[in-house]
Amino acid sequence: MLSPDSRARIDHEIAKYPADQRQSAVMSALRIAQVEKGWLSTETMDFVADYLGMPAIAVYEVATFYNMYNTAPLGRHKITLCTNISCALMGAPEIAEHLKEKMGCSFGETSEDGRFTLKEGECMGACGDAPLCMINNHRMEGFLTPEKVDSILEELK
Ligand code: FES
């Protein structure tokens, strides 16, 4: 179940599509649900499926395809490092090792203190800033160096 505020936001998204195509709002609905809940549990995805009148499996497919959706609980900050070709050529593997060492966890894991979840991401369309990462789905940091990573981690309490 989502709050009345979230449901109103989803209704606003649904209204952008023809009445018989409520399911077109699924990505927005999942984003709104995730903002409220922090991550997408099966129960939350089932609610979205019912709300949009679509099969639950179709909602799971969307939620598990895009890595901005979190289908498991996370640390307080999610850091998604791009490891695609441009970033890889510009040093992403070294940045990945540095992040893993600093956080004490690997891709797909959360640090023991619950502060960080580290994820591996696909190209974010900003290859000119490689290597880069996305913080909490909304803030991009490029031209990463180990020193810049340290300062970002220090800032994210
Ligand atoms: S390869 Fe990393 S942003 Fe494109």
Coordinates of C-alpha atoms and ligand atoms in Angstrom, one line a residue:
M1 CA 0.0 0.0 0.0
L2 CA 1.3 3.4 -0.9
S3 CA 0.4 6.7 0.8
P4 CA -2.3 9.0 -0.6
D5 CA 0.4 11.4 -1.7
S6 CA 2.2 8.7 -3.7
R7 CA -1.1 7.5 -5.2
A8 CA -2.0 11.1 -6.2
R9 CA 1.4 11.3 -7.9
I10 CA 0.9 8.0 -9.8
D11 CA -2.6 9.2 -10.8
H12 CA -1.0 12.3 -12.3
E13 CA 1.3 10.1 -14.3
I14 CA -1.5 7.8 -15.4
A15 CA -3.5 10.8 -16.7
K16 CA -0.7 11.4 -19.3
Y17 CA -1.8 8.3 -21.2
P18 CA -5.0 7.1 -22.8
A19 CA -7.5 5.7 -20.3
D20 CA -7.0 2.1 -21.5
Q21 CA -3.2 2.3 -21.1
R22 CA -2.6 2.8 -17.4
Q23 CA 0.3 0.4 -17.6
S24 CA 2.3 3.0 -19.5
A25 CA 2.9 4.8 -16.2
V26 CA 4.7 1.7 -14.7
M27 CA 8.2 3.2 -14.7
S28 CA 6.9 6.4 -13.1
A29 CA 4.8 4.5 -10.6
L30 CA 7.8 2.3 -9.6
R31 CA 10.0 5.5 -9.2
I32 CA 7.3 7.1 -7.0
A33 CA 6.9 3.9 -4.9
Q34 CA 10.6 3.6 -4.5
V35 CA 10.9 7.2 -3.3
E36 CA 8.3 6.4 -0.6
K37 CA 9.5 3.0 0.5
G38 CA 13.3 3.2 -0.2
W39 CA 13.2 0.0 -2.2
L40 CA 10.7 -2.2 -4.2
S41 CA 9.5 -5.2 -2.2
T42 CA 7.4 -7.8 -3.9
E43 CA 4.4 -6.4 -1.9
T44 CA 5.1 -2.9 -3.3
M45 CA 5.5 -4.2 -6.8
D46 CA 2.2 -6.2 -6.5
F47 CA 0.5 -3.0 -5.3
V48 CA 1.7 -1.2 -8.4
A49 CA 0.6 -4.0 -10.6
D50 CA -2.9 -4.0 -9.1
Y51 CA -3.1 -0.2 -9.2
L52 CA -2.2 -0.1 -12.9
G53 CA -4.2 -3.2 -13.8
M54 CA -1.3 -5.2 -15.2
P55 CA 0.2 -8.6 -14.4
A56 CA 2.6 -8.6 -11.5
I57 CA 5.2 -10.4 -13.6
A58 CA 5.3 -7.5 -16.1
V59 CA 6.0 -5.1 -13.2
Y60 CA 8.8 -7.4 -11.9
E61 CA 10.3 -7.5 -15.4
V62 CA 10.6 -3.7 -15.5
A63 CA 11.9 -3.4 -11.9
T64 CA 14.6 -6.0 -12.4
F65 CA 15.7 -4.7 -15.9
Y66 CA 16.6 -1.2 -14.9
N67 CA 19.3 -0.8 -12.3
M68 CA 17.9 2.4 -10.9
Y69 CA 15.2 0.3 -9.3
N70 CA 16.2 -1.3 -6.0
T71 CA 14.6 -4.7 -5.4
A72 CA 16.4 -5.2 -2.1
P73 CA 17.0 -3.0 0.9
L74 CA 19.9 -0.6 0.5
G75 CA 22.5 1.3 2.5
R76 CA 21.8 5.0 3.1
H77 CA 23.7 5.9 -0.1
K78 CA 23.7 3.9 -3.3
I79 CA 26.8 4.4 -5.5
T80 CA 26.5 3.1 -9.0
L81 CA 29.8 3.0 -10.9
C82 CA 29.7 2.8 -14.6
T83 CA 32.0 0.0 -15.9
N84 CA 31.2 0.2 -19.6
I85 CA 33.8 0.7 -22.2
S86 CA 34.6 4.5 -22.0
C87 CA 34.7 4.4 -18.2
A88 CA 36.7 1.2 -18.3
L89 CA 39.3 2.8 -20.6
M90 CA 39.5 5.8 -18.3
G91 CA 40.1 3.9 -15.1
A92 CA 36.8 2.5 -13.8
P93 CA 38.4 -0.8 -12.8
E94 CA 40.9 1.1 -10.5
I95 CA 38.0 3.2 -9.1
A96 CA 36.0 0.0 -8.5
E97 CA 38.8 -1.5 -6.5
H98 CA 39.2 1.7 -4.5
L99 CA 35.5 1.8 -3.8
K100 CA 35.4 -1.8 -2.8
E101 CA 38.3 -1.4 -0.4
K102 CA 37.0 1.8 1.2
M103 CA 33.4 0.4 1.6
G104 CA 34.5 -3.2 2.5
C105 CA 32.0 -4.6 0.1
S106 CA 31.7 -5.7 -3.6
F107 CA 29.2 -4.8 -6.3
G108 CA 25.7 -5.7 -5.2
E109 CA 26.6 -5.5 -1.5
T110 CA 26.1 -3.1 1.3
S111 CA 28.8 -2.0 3.7
E112 CA 28.8 -3.4 7.1
D113 CA 27.9 -0.1 8.7
G114 CA 24.9 0.3 6.4
R115 CA 26.2 3.5 4.9
F116 CA 26.8 2.4 1.3
T117 CA 25.5 0.1 -1.3
L118 CA 27.8 -0.4 -4.3
K119 CA 26.4 -1.2 -7.7
E120 CA 27.8 -1.7 -11.1
G121 CA 26.1 0.3 -13.8
E122 CA 25.8 0.6 -17.5
C123 CA 26.7 3.6 -19.7
M124 CA 25.0 6.7 -18.4
G125 CA 25.4 8.6 -21.6
A126 CA 28.1 10.9 -20.1
C127 CA 31.2 9.2 -21.4
G128 CA 33.0 12.5 -21.8
D129 CA 33.1 12.7 -18.0
A130 CA 34.5 9.1 -17.6
P131 CA 35.0 7.5 -15.2
L132 CA 31.9 8.3 -13.4
C133 CA 29.3 7.2 -10.9
M134 CA 25.7 8.0 -9.9
I135 CA 24.9 8.7 -6.3
N136 CA 21.4 7.8 -5.1
N137 CA 20.1 7.8 -8.7
H138 CA 20.2 11.6 -8.9
R139 CA 23.7 13.0 -8.6
M140 CA 26.4 12.2 -11.1
E141 CA 30.1 12.6 -10.3
G142 CA 32.6 12.4 -13.1
F143 CA 36.3 12.4 -13.7
L144 CA 36.7 10.2 -10.7
T145 CA 40.1 9.7 -9.1
P146 CA 40.8 7.8 -5.8
E147 CA 41.1 11.2 -4.1
K148 CA 37.8 12.4 -5.4
V149 CA 36.1 9.2 -4.3
D150 CA 37.5 9.7 -0.8
S151 CA 36.1 13.1 -0.6
I152 CA 32.7 12.0 -1.9
L153 CA 32.5 9.2 0.6
E154 CA 33.6 11.5 3.4
E155 CA 30.8 13.9 2.5
L156 CA 28.1 11.1 2.4
K157 CA 27.6 10.5 6.1
Ligands
FES1 S1 30.8 4.3 -20.6 FE1 30.5 5.2 -18.7 S2 29.1 6.9 -19.1 FE2 29.4 5.9 -21.0

